[in-house]
DNA sequence: GAGGGCGTTGGGAACGTTCCCAACGCGAGG
DNA sequence: CCTCGCGTTGGGAACGTTCCCAACGCCCTC
């Protein structure tokens, strides 16, 4: 009985009148096959609609041709953060070209995060892309120990040793604040990102650098910590206005926080940019739709995703080529940013 | 040499002084193990940090515990469409609870789409979630023939036979247009979605239904086809204003198109809602941030994703339970929508 | 005291592929 | 005519797991 299932390599071999190995060779593009045999095999494959079973293949090659993209959902909702969408697009694009699959892992809370290591241990992926890593995060270290190739979006701190791709956070921030200074603003507040992430620190550092470069003393009381969310941005703006009603500009470390700041400014009847100039960071879709349209620092998010994927694939093939000679210098790249001036400054 | 790799089930068995099978039983929670043996096995697993190889498991069980989510990137950029982000969140949430992995497949163009069938054939996933399917799309049929459980987000047409989850598109649209009529608008235009998708047709149908219910004749010349994009919305608005300058309201079949319409209305100096009232569909994050904030029909996108995942998992386990008795009635669900009134009406 | 049953156990086979290596055929060279 | 070598070929083993089934030991019952 048993209307047999899908064809296997054996079925194809029988149909083509050759051995398993020959079929395997044809599939994997080996040269060691006579063109006669190759033709017969290809014909059999076509007739039987044969598709290799990648699970079986993965078992013996120890490769799955899949990578994981880990996104912490807790701190930044995928929906409100166009950043992740753009990143996914970039990653996916670079992977598609190589036939690598993308496994998306949204991590909601700590318990899911704890399961993550085990889940990645099960060898379903060849490598991991990590986004939004905090300085004290243990996951990257664990992955490294496990020998699972890993590339970060943004480094954990200045002496990151894993592979990573990052935007020029301090450079971009310097440019943004420099622009405000050029326009004559002197009381420039900043709403920082999470300060346990390098991206938060670096953008704050840029705020300082720009002041120093312009010879304008930076007033530390104009710094308010945010958390990259819209609500956080709004709240920070409120605190700042309360504490320093004389501020005449704000550099928010993300567009989303800038949106929150704009809302609070409007609520308090402050004109933008007449009373207070606002600059964001990222140039997400949001920035074009705020009122007024937001001056911001464009970071090439999609490009960042593409680059991460490319580097990860390189690490993976390097690893499989010489598993022993592992220390290999991990690639670390910083992508340039660009100031986009709109009507909020 | 050979600092041996990660432990296998055999290593654990040896360490615990039992056979492979017993270890397997413990891992899979079988009752047929003495508590003594179970303890020894668990101890060994802990000591060796053993994690089962899911690829090997998948080979014999013919299950991968992964599902694919296919998103056509061409027609609606993941970034600008918060819809997909919310959907992913819902899907991912429902899957996480069951330890199922999510494979994201962004399909950029037709060539990638052609590869898709083969890629899904390789048996790396147990089921497929399909988004944004056009009426003439061949993919769902192919998947069905392959015996790969499939659930659609939105049906292809009114007599869809595959499993699907959809928002109450016609109901929501009826409500939206009914709301405009109640507010005294009488020249209500509509910017439709792609009309080769049921979601486009149903929302247009709602526009008609509302007119009929209110006893107001629907002027077919107030219909303009859009494509769910912001640019498309803007362009449609321009055509409508040119053709029917006397219109006093617009129902756009998506928030994104409503945003485009708002831009065009502003450009032409029409007040919203004073001159023209605008209603969107979806209640994405966008809607709260437009100027003025957008009245829209909320569809529970995250819930939609969750439900799709749940149904798919059910189909998968049903399929593995009795592969022969396949015809099984596919589940089809419609989720209710809700009108959210803001300041654009 | 022998037989039967049940709770437990473990070895063999299989899943579908790749890789290693031995073997085959055939032409060329000695 | 035999041998060598090279271009091809295919069978066996392995990857790490689950499932089938036979076997083991022990207790209970007759």
XYZ file of C-alpha atoms (C1' of nucleotides) in Angstrom:
750
model
C 0.000 0.000 0.000
C 1.574 3.244 1.166
C 1.278 5.698 -1.706
C 4.938 6.403 -1.114
C 6.093 9.759 0.135
C 8.368 12.193 -1.630
C 11.282 10.826 -3.599
C 14.667 10.427 -1.951
C 18.083 10.411 -3.467
C 17.749 6.658 -3.781
C 14.622 6.914 -5.854
C 16.375 9.283 -8.179
C 19.415 7.026 -8.390
C 17.276 4.052 -9.333
C 15.369 6.020 -11.934
C 18.554 7.344 -13.489
C 20.260 3.967 -13.274
C 23.167 5.271 -11.222
C 24.311 5.104 -7.621
C 23.360 7.409 -4.753
C 26.738 9.019 -4.826
C 26.483 10.080 -8.416
C 23.188 11.780 -7.756
C 24.673 13.509 -4.754
C 27.554 14.683 -6.901
C 25.259 16.122 -9.508
C 23.247 17.944 -6.887
C 26.317 19.426 -5.324
C 27.842 20.400 -8.624
C 30.850 18.117 -8.504
C 32.934 17.866 -11.673
C 33.566 14.168 -11.291
C 30.533 13.090 -13.256
C 30.324 12.169 -16.906
C 27.993 14.418 -18.804
C 25.997 11.368 -19.768
C 25.333 10.420 -16.158
C 24.647 14.018 -15.255
C 21.979 14.316 -17.924
C 20.239 11.162 -16.806
C 20.265 12.303 -13.203
C 18.942 15.733 -14.036
C 16.167 14.173 -16.063
C 15.236 11.871 -13.200
C 15.228 14.783 -10.768
C 12.931 16.698 -13.053
C 10.573 13.787 -13.597
C 10.310 12.951 -9.931
C 10.208 16.552 -8.812
C 12.940 15.632 -6.406
C 14.035 18.174 -3.828
C 16.871 17.282 -1.444
C 15.931 16.955 2.197
C 17.871 19.693 3.890
C 17.424 18.205 7.325
C 19.184 15.015 6.357
C 21.842 17.026 4.636
C 22.242 19.185 7.701
C 22.786 16.143 9.863
C 25.853 15.043 7.995
C 27.295 18.379 6.950
C 26.597 19.936 10.302
C 25.351 23.025 8.521
C 21.810 24.260 8.412
C 22.156 27.229 6.106
C 20.142 29.269 8.509
C 21.040 32.080 10.847
C 19.122 33.524 13.754
C 18.296 37.148 14.271
C 17.632 37.810 17.926
C 15.561 40.855 18.769
C 14.674 41.793 22.314
C 11.045 42.719 22.191
C 10.801 43.936 25.764
C 12.658 47.172 25.405
C 11.618 48.308 22.006
C 8.463 47.158 20.399
C 9.094 45.901 16.947
C 6.084 47.803 15.730
C 6.994 51.237 16.904
C 10.624 50.891 16.028
C 11.053 51.086 12.289
C 14.675 50.343 13.022
C 14.062 46.646 13.345
C 11.975 46.463 10.235
C 14.676 48.093 8.176
C 17.310 45.890 9.736
C 15.354 42.768 8.925
C 15.003 43.922 5.375
C 18.728 44.392 5.033
C 19.606 41.103 6.652
C 17.064 39.205 4.649
C 18.276 40.720 1.420
C 21.872 39.736 1.981
C 20.912 36.236 3.038
C 18.542 35.586 0.168
C 21.403 35.876 -2.271
C 23.154 32.945 -0.612
C 20.164 30.720 0.028
C 20.456 31.141 3.760
C 17.315 31.096 5.833
C 16.473 33.659 8.464
C 15.166 32.552 11.816
C 13.572 35.381 13.704
C 13.655 35.181 17.458
C 11.734 37.825 19.322
C 12.656 37.665 22.954
C 9.920 38.993 25.144
C 11.194 38.566 28.674
C 13.973 37.178 30.767
C 12.580 33.666 30.828
C 12.521 33.526 27.063
C 15.985 34.938 27.075
C 17.179 32.158 29.344
C 15.786 29.529 27.013
C 17.589 31.181 24.181
C 21.002 29.710 24.811
C 19.610 26.199 24.912
C 17.535 26.872 21.860
C 20.547 28.062 19.924
C 22.548 25.092 21.205
C 20.282 22.729 19.375
C 22.242 23.499 16.255
C 19.456 24.685 14.107
C 21.390 27.721 13.009
C 24.912 28.301 11.780
C 25.264 31.720 13.321
C 23.554 34.470 15.232
C 22.875 38.140 14.731
C 22.356 40.067 17.937
C 20.617 43.407 18.187
C 20.469 45.942 20.938
C 22.951 44.368 23.304
C 23.494 45.852 26.722
C 26.942 46.194 28.174
C 26.414 43.537 30.848
C 24.653 41.116 28.537
C 25.959 37.574 28.959
C 24.495 36.128 25.808
C 27.206 37.219 23.360
C 29.878 35.718 25.564
C 27.992 32.449 25.835
C 27.552 32.221 22.109
C 31.216 32.913 21.614
C 32.147 30.125 24.014
C 29.792 27.778 22.252
C 31.729 28.497 19.116
C 28.652 29.838 17.379
C 29.598 32.650 15.002
C 28.035 35.860 16.228
C 27.790 39.377 14.889
C 26.384 42.272 16.857
C 24.462 45.298 15.720
C 26.315 47.869 17.764
C 29.146 46.997 20.079
C 28.750 46.440 23.801
C 31.502 48.861 24.638
C 34.560 50.473 23.173
C 36.695 47.322 23.372
C 34.250 44.893 21.885
C 36.081 41.808 20.661
C 33.255 40.113 18.799
C 32.380 41.017 15.276
C 30.019 43.935 14.964
C 28.643 46.571 12.660
C 27.684 49.929 14.032
C 26.675 53.372 12.888
C 29.026 56.202 13.615
C 27.088 57.138 16.713
C 29.451 59.642 18.242
C 30.239 61.174 14.876
C 26.601 61.514 13.969
C 25.720 63.002 17.327
C 28.601 65.449 17.087
C 27.349 66.540 13.719
C 23.791 66.948 14.986
C 24.754 69.039 17.983
C 27.287 70.951 15.899
C 24.463 71.876 13.576
C 22.433 73.227 16.499
C 25.396 75.248 17.694
C 25.889 76.655 14.221
C 22.326 77.819 14.212
C 23.136 79.806 17.271
C 21.586 77.580 19.906
C 23.471 77.679 23.163
C 21.315 75.847 25.686
C 21.232 72.456 23.990
C 19.723 69.685 26.043
C 20.037 66.025 25.181
C 17.782 63.081 25.809
C 20.051 60.084 25.903
C 19.372 56.491 24.994
C 19.850 53.703 27.492
C 23.250 54.401 29.016
C 24.114 50.769 29.532
C 24.396 50.455 25.788
C 27.282 51.799 23.807
C 24.888 53.453 21.392
C 23.500 55.511 24.265
C 26.920 56.483 25.583
C 28.401 57.251 22.201
C 25.609 59.581 21.200
C 25.939 61.370 24.504
C 29.690 61.552 23.950
C 29.000 63.227 20.630
C 26.954 65.877 22.405
C 29.968 66.630 24.590
C 32.408 66.542 21.708
C 30.432 69.049 19.689
C 30.359 71.477 22.596
C 34.069 71.098 23.133
C 34.806 71.572 19.466
C 32.762 74.771 19.406
C 34.271 76.044 22.611
C 30.856 76.172 24.232
C 30.766 74.814 27.772
C 28.433 71.825 28.044
C 25.961 72.097 30.883
C 25.657 68.644 32.385
C 22.305 69.499 33.885
C 20.935 69.548 30.339
C 21.409 65.792 30.114
C 18.361 63.641 30.763
C 18.371 59.885 30.480
C 15.847 58.285 28.137
C 15.303 54.725 27.047
C 14.710 54.975 23.296
C 10.915 54.930 23.672
C 8.449 57.619 22.759
C 7.064 57.783 26.283
C 10.570 57.994 27.667
C 11.304 60.849 25.306
C 8.210 62.730 26.344
C 8.915 62.263 30.015
C 12.515 63.315 29.634
C 11.414 66.430 27.798
C 9.069 67.256 30.644
C 11.829 66.908 33.222
C 14.173 69.027 31.165
C 11.677 71.840 30.700
C 10.954 71.829 34.390
C 14.559 71.908 35.358
C 15.893 74.207 32.642
C 13.075 76.276 31.173
C 15.649 78.308 29.248
C 16.781 75.511 26.947
C 16.610 76.375 23.271
C 17.341 73.038 21.631
C 17.145 69.298 22.210
C 19.148 66.509 20.705
C 17.245 63.267 21.178
C 19.244 60.080 20.714
C 16.495 58.548 18.589
C 13.678 59.712 16.331
C 11.145 57.978 18.486
C 12.247 59.915 21.552
C 12.260 63.078 19.470
C 8.632 62.404 18.615
C 7.880 62.156 22.323
C 9.766 65.385 22.935
C 7.831 67.149 20.174
C 4.576 66.062 21.744
C 5.582 67.485 25.112
C 6.823 70.724 23.578
C 3.541 71.166 21.772
C 1.639 70.378 24.942
C 3.510 73.120 26.738
C 3.023 75.546 23.907
C 6.656 75.815 22.903
C 7.167 76.498 19.235
C 9.421 74.230 17.180
C 11.833 75.404 15.964
C 11.046 78.994 17.003
C 11.478 78.387 20.737
C 13.170 75.029 20.789
C 14.986 73.273 17.968
C 14.807 69.470 17.898
C 17.101 66.913 16.310
C 16.576 63.174 16.307
C 18.726 60.221 15.301
C 18.021 57.534 12.717
C 15.952 59.155 9.998
C 13.213 56.581 10.182
C 9.959 57.003 8.289
C 8.668 58.778 11.358
C 10.979 61.738 10.849
C 9.304 62.804 7.628
C 5.854 62.696 9.146
C 6.291 64.657 12.336
C 5.038 68.179 12.642
C 7.285 69.928 11.836
C 9.339 67.391 9.867
C 12.292 66.337 11.945
C 15.922 67.200 11.412
C 17.786 64.014 12.181
C 20.906 61.944 11.661
C 20.421 59.314 9.035
C 21.900 55.953 9.829
C 21.939 53.408 7.041
C 19.959 50.763 8.864
C 19.246 48.529 5.930
C 22.884 48.678 4.928
C 23.774 47.835 8.494
C 21.649 44.709 8.305
C 23.156 43.730 4.989
C 26.661 44.185 6.298
C 25.980 42.195 9.440
C 24.683 39.320 7.399
C 27.657 39.449 5.077
C 30.143 39.404 7.915
C 28.319 36.603 9.656
C 28.354 34.479 6.534
C 32.075 35.069 6.238
C 32.656 34.033 9.824
C 30.609 30.920 9.266
C 32.499 29.777 6.228
C 35.812 30.633 7.892
C 34.811 28.561 10.881
C 33.867 25.519 8.866
C 37.007 25.799 6.790
C 39.358 25.686 9.757
C 37.550 24.972 12.994
C 40.809 24.831 14.916
C 42.349 28.126 13.873
C 39.506 29.908 15.513
C 40.879 33.105 17.024
C 40.471 34.804 13.634
C 40.116 38.535 13.935
C 36.429 39.321 13.987
C 35.445 42.029 11.579
C 34.292 45.307 13.025
C 32.764 47.997 10.869
C 31.431 51.467 11.451
C 29.076 52.907 8.894
C 28.954 56.642 8.239
C 25.937 58.742 9.153
C 24.560 61.832 7.505
C 22.743 64.864 8.835
C 19.338 65.424 7.280
C 18.105 68.950 7.884
C 14.356 69.452 7.918
C 12.139 71.981 9.573
C 12.573 71.295 13.249
C 15.828 73.283 13.420
C 43.825 15.009 19.447
C 40.190 15.788 18.730
C 38.954 17.695 21.718
C 35.665 15.971 21.096
C 32.637 17.971 20.049
C 29.420 18.407 21.921
C 27.988 15.425 23.746
C 25.484 13.172 22.008
C 22.814 11.004 23.439
C 25.347 8.196 23.532
C 27.726 10.167 25.691
C 24.944 10.846 28.121
C 23.892 7.199 28.120
C 27.411 6.064 28.912
C 27.786 8.625 31.667
C 24.485 7.648 33.239
C 25.152 3.941 32.781
C 22.015 3.342 30.752
C 21.134 2.760 27.110
C 20.421 5.344 24.431
C 16.763 4.580 24.514
C 16.411 5.372 28.170
C 18.009 8.754 27.689
C 15.709 9.407 24.772
C 12.756 8.483 26.918
C 13.768 10.836 29.678
C 14.227 13.684 27.219
C 10.829 13.100 25.703
C 9.125 12.750 29.034
C 8.076 9.147 28.708
C 6.644 7.472 31.792
C 8.358 4.180 31.150
C 11.475 5.033 33.105
C 12.268 4.199 36.707
C 12.828 7.268 38.799
C 16.271 5.981 39.612
C 17.295 5.852 35.968
C 15.645 9.180 35.296
C 17.654 10.854 38.029
C 20.925 9.457 36.773
C 20.135 10.579 33.243
C 19.141 14.056 34.313
C 22.322 14.358 36.311
C 24.399 13.287 33.331
C 22.609 15.743 31.086
C 23.315 18.516 33.533
C 26.972 17.592 33.934
C 27.602 17.324 30.229
C 25.457 20.300 29.344
C 23.804 18.081 26.827
C 21.344 19.612 24.384
C 19.587 17.331 21.890
C 20.441 17.889 18.259
C 17.205 18.997 16.711
C 18.393 18.325 13.189
C 18.927 14.653 13.908
C 15.621 14.545 15.688
C 13.932 16.207 12.756
C 15.311 13.594 10.396
C 13.558 10.750 12.118
C 10.420 12.472 13.337
C 9.953 14.339 10.107
C 9.107 17.420 12.104
C 11.188 20.546 12.382
C 9.174 22.538 14.877
C 9.487 25.532 12.660
C 7.019 27.382 10.497
C 7.612 29.883 7.747
C 6.069 33.301 7.495
C 6.120 34.477 3.908
C 5.904 38.199 3.337
C 5.963 39.720 -0.116
C 8.310 42.636 0.164
C 7.699 43.995 -3.280
C 4.273 45.403 -2.789
C 4.466 46.703 0.704
C 7.712 47.588 2.292
C 8.045 45.966 5.635
C 9.367 49.208 7.040
C 6.565 51.481 6.142
C 3.885 48.966 6.905
C 3.495 48.599 10.640
C 1.038 45.873 9.773
C 3.755 43.323 9.208
C 5.606 44.222 12.351
C 2.501 43.740 14.451
C 1.700 40.522 12.675
C 5.150 39.160 13.313
C 4.823 40.047 16.939
C 1.582 38.136 17.236
C 2.828 35.110 15.355
C 6.038 35.004 17.288
C 4.231 35.246 20.582
C 1.950 32.339 19.872
C 4.815 30.221 18.588
C 7.145 30.927 21.467
C 4.759 29.268 23.856
C 5.077 25.999 21.951
C 8.791 26.085 21.223
C 8.213 26.501 17.525
C 10.704 28.509 15.528
C 9.774 31.231 13.100
C 11.390 31.356 9.704
C 10.914 34.711 8.045
C 10.869 34.758 4.274
C 10.772 38.135 2.649
C 10.046 37.708 -1.001
C 11.359 40.574 -3.034
C 10.512 39.702 -6.596
C 9.092 37.067 -8.830
C 12.332 35.129 -9.120
C 12.559 34.781 -5.371
C 8.954 33.809 -5.354
C 9.622 31.039 -7.854
C 12.364 29.637 -5.685
C 10.007 29.657 -2.771
C 8.171 26.467 -3.583
C 11.398 24.529 -3.892
C 12.719 26.093 -0.743
C 9.645 25.099 1.198
C 9.818 21.621 -0.336
C 13.114 20.975 1.383
C 11.125 20.213 4.495
C 12.683 22.690 6.783
C 9.324 23.861 8.051
C 6.203 22.113 9.235
C 3.818 24.715 7.931
C 3.471 28.053 6.233
C 1.814 31.355 7.003
C 0.978 33.420 3.954
C 0.362 37.130 3.982
C -1.104 39.435 1.435
C -2.211 36.862 -1.096
C -3.632 37.971 -4.402
C -6.626 36.248 -5.887
C -4.670 34.657 -8.725
C -1.754 33.619 -6.560
C -0.662 30.058 -7.289
C 1.465 29.564 -4.215
C -1.288 28.624 -1.750
C -2.562 25.957 -4.110
C 0.904 24.530 -4.585
C 1.487 24.349 -0.864
C -1.838 22.657 -0.392
C -0.974 20.043 -3.009
C 2.370 19.468 -1.365
C 0.473 18.655 1.785
C 2.150 21.451 3.664
C -0.250 22.952 6.194
C -0.968 26.533 5.235
C -2.858 29.379 6.824
C -3.538 32.670 5.092
C -3.797 36.159 6.492
C -6.870 37.235 4.611
C -8.651 34.995 2.175
C -8.107 35.064 -1.564
C -11.783 35.378 -2.299
C -15.146 34.702 -0.775
C -14.964 30.938 -1.266
C -11.511 30.372 0.109
C -11.079 26.735 1.055
C -7.763 26.945 2.854
C -7.518 27.940 6.479
C -7.384 31.670 7.034
C -7.829 34.433 9.543
C -9.114 37.778 8.440
C -10.357 41.036 9.854
C -13.956 41.915 9.294
C -13.065 44.056 6.318
C -16.497 44.723 4.931
C -17.966 45.222 8.372
C -15.247 47.625 9.387
C -15.541 49.569 6.172
C -19.299 49.755 6.529
C -18.856 51.137 10.001
C -16.304 53.693 8.840
C -18.418 55.005 5.995
C -21.531 54.832 8.153
C -19.756 57.097 10.604
C -19.040 59.622 7.839
C -22.675 59.538 6.732
C -23.814 60.083 10.298
C -21.662 63.171 10.474
C -23.592 64.499 7.534
C -21.070 63.847 4.794
C -22.740 63.031 1.525
C -19.975 63.066 -1.095
C -17.832 60.305 0.333
C -15.007 59.150 -1.888
C -13.017 55.983 -1.305
C -9.467 55.055 -2.107
C -9.463 51.304 -2.481
C -6.752 48.791 -1.819
C -5.501 46.468 -4.517
C -8.660 45.071 -6.058
C -7.169 41.697 -6.857
C -7.118 41.019 -3.154
C -10.176 40.198 -1.147
C -9.204 42.780 1.434
C -9.419 45.460 -1.251
C -12.770 44.268 -2.575
C -14.333 43.753 0.834
C -13.477 47.219 2.046
C -14.912 48.668 -1.127
C -17.987 46.521 -0.634
C -18.366 48.029 2.817
C -18.394 51.499 1.289
C -21.315 50.429 -0.899
C -23.129 48.656 1.927
C -23.001 51.704 4.161
C -24.478 53.895 1.456
C -27.219 51.408 0.791
C -28.003 51.059 4.494
C -28.280 54.823 4.833
C -30.340 55.138 1.708
C -27.754 57.444 0.170
C -26.943 56.671 -3.460
C -23.306 55.731 -3.897
C -21.575 57.660 -6.646
C -19.289 55.198 -8.396
C -17.176 58.007 -9.756
C -15.998 58.618 -6.207
C -14.113 55.349 -6.295
C -10.402 55.517 -7.012
C -8.128 52.499 -6.999
C -5.089 52.577 -4.737
C -2.465 49.999 -3.908
C -2.055 50.276 -0.132
C 0.983 52.559 -0.420
C 1.379 56.105 0.753
C 2.283 57.332 -2.729
C -0.679 55.487 -4.166
C -2.938 57.149 -1.630
C -1.621 60.577 -2.454
C -1.999 60.064 -6.161
C -5.520 58.694 -5.791
C -6.457 61.702 -3.706
C -5.160 63.982 -6.422
C -7.225 62.226 -9.076
C -10.317 62.348 -6.913
C -9.999 66.058 -6.192
C -9.512 66.763 -9.834
C -12.489 64.708 -10.883
C -14.847 65.532 -8.017
C -13.810 68.785 -6.329
C -17.015 68.712 -4.339
C -16.200 65.634 -2.278
C -16.487 66.145 1.470
C -15.010 62.933 2.821
C -12.618 60.123 1.957
C -12.486 56.583 3.205
C -9.034 55.179 2.538
C -8.687 51.411 2.716
C -5.514 51.706 4.788
C -3.910 54.155 7.186
C -0.895 54.460 4.967
C -3.015 55.560 2.019
C -4.901 57.915 4.337
C -1.570 59.500 5.219
C -0.920 60.030 1.526
C -4.378 61.500 1.116
C -3.835 63.861 4.036
C -0.618 65.085 2.457
C -2.369 65.843 -0.813
C -5.285 67.560 0.928
C -2.883 69.765 2.843
C -0.980 70.504 -0.322
C -4.180 71.694 -1.957
C -5.171 73.698 1.063
C -8.208 71.673 2.003
C -8.925 71.623 5.721
C -9.294 68.321 7.517
C -11.897 67.699 8.784
C -13.456 71.094 8.044
C -13.532 70.646 4.260
C -12.873 66.958 3.899
C -13.182 64.261 6.535
C -10.756 61.349 6.322
C -10.979 57.820 7.660
C -8.329 55.160 7.403
C -8.201 51.454 8.129
C -5.960 49.552 10.520
C -5.216 51.888 13.421
C -1.493 51.507 13.116
C 0.903 53.673 15.096
C 0.777 56.081 12.182
C -2.836 56.999 12.871
C -2.085 58.622 16.191
C 0.698 60.727 14.747
C -0.899 62.246 11.701
C -2.043 65.826 11.651
C -4.853 65.800 12.564
C -4.903 62.409 14.296
C -6.674 59.944 12.075
C -10.080 58.402 12.596
C -9.679 54.799 11.547
C -10.905 51.240 11.848
C -8.868 49.261 14.278
C -8.053 45.765 13.203
C -6.456 43.509 15.797
C -3.331 42.739 13.829
C -1.349 41.174 16.605
C -4.313 39.036 17.529
C -4.604 38.091 13.893
C -1.023 36.872 13.914
C -1.539 34.958 17.108
C -4.640 33.286 15.752
C -2.984 32.345 12.491
C -0.157 30.693 14.363
C -2.555 28.845 16.614
C -4.580 27.512 13.723
C -1.485 26.497 11.845
C -0.149 24.570 14.811
C -3.461 22.781 15.057
C -3.390 21.865 11.399
C 0.134 20.588 11.781
C -0.617 18.321 14.689
C -3.799 17.114 13.021
C -1.819 16.288 9.908
C 0.809 14.281 11.749
C -1.832 12.481 13.774
C -3.714 11.164 10.758
C -1.928 11.947 7.520
C -4.483 9.970 5.547
C -7.664 11.590 6.763
C -6.522 14.831 5.288
C -9.569 16.621 3.967
C -10.185 17.997 7.470
C -12.173 21.206 7.407
C -9.704 24.054 7.524
C -10.496 26.644 10.140
C -11.577 30.052 8.959
C -11.929 32.948 11.345
C -12.964 36.552 11.035
C -11.885 38.940 13.752
C -14.033 41.924 14.672
C -12.905 45.481 13.999
C -13.651 48.654 15.908
C -14.063 52.242 14.841
C -11.645 54.634 16.518
C -12.790 58.224 16.197
C -10.113 60.881 16.285
C -9.912 64.356 14.861
C -9.926 63.791 11.121
C -13.722 63.426 11.026
C 8.011 -24.265 42.499
C 6.811 -23.133 37.888
C 4.386 -20.006 34.794
C 2.557 -15.630 33.462
C 2.451 -10.755 33.367
C 4.115 -6.276 33.946
C 7.316 -2.630 34.591
C 11.763 -1.496 32.623
C 15.501 -1.728 29.608
C 18.562 -1.629 25.564
C 20.055 -3.018 20.933
C 18.969 -2.865 16.006
C 17.088 -0.515 12.243
C 15.742 3.435 9.999
C 15.424 8.459 8.630
C 18.159 10.803 3.868
C 22.152 12.630 3.114
C 27.537 13.167 2.416
C 32.197 11.449 2.513
C 35.729 7.968 2.201
C 37.715 4.662 -0.341
C 37.942 0.733 -3.167
C 36.965 -0.862 -7.672
C 35.976 -0.621 -12.396
C 36.919 0.239 -17.455
C 39.731 1.838 -20.788
C 43.530 3.771 -23.316
C 48.444 4.402 -23.418
C 52.968 2.957 -22.795
C 56.539 -0.436 -22.073
C 50.221 -8.681 -23.590
C 50.600 -6.850 -19.181
C 50.706 -2.862 -16.244
C 49.904 1.593 -14.916
C 47.075 5.560 -14.284
C 43.222 8.339 -14.677
C 38.504 9.449 -15.148
C 34.218 7.538 -13.144
C 31.458 5.027 -10.263
C 29.038 3.017 -6.306
C 28.782 0.690 -1.818
C 29.637 1.155 3.111
C 29.811 3.927 7.076
C 28.588 7.759 9.595
C 25.796 11.848 11.324
C 22.334 11.754 16.128
C 18.084 10.767 16.935
C 13.456 7.903 17.569
C 10.768 3.752 17.255
C 10.031 -1.166 17.247
C 10.495 -5.161 19.546
C 12.696 -8.602 22.141
C 14.518 -9.577 26.590
C 15.229 -9.127 31.315
C 14.025 -9.477 36.210
C 10.782 -9.631 39.545
C 6.544 -10.425 41.857
C 2.287 -12.601 42.084
C -0.610 -16.435 41.624
C -1.922 -21.039 41.206
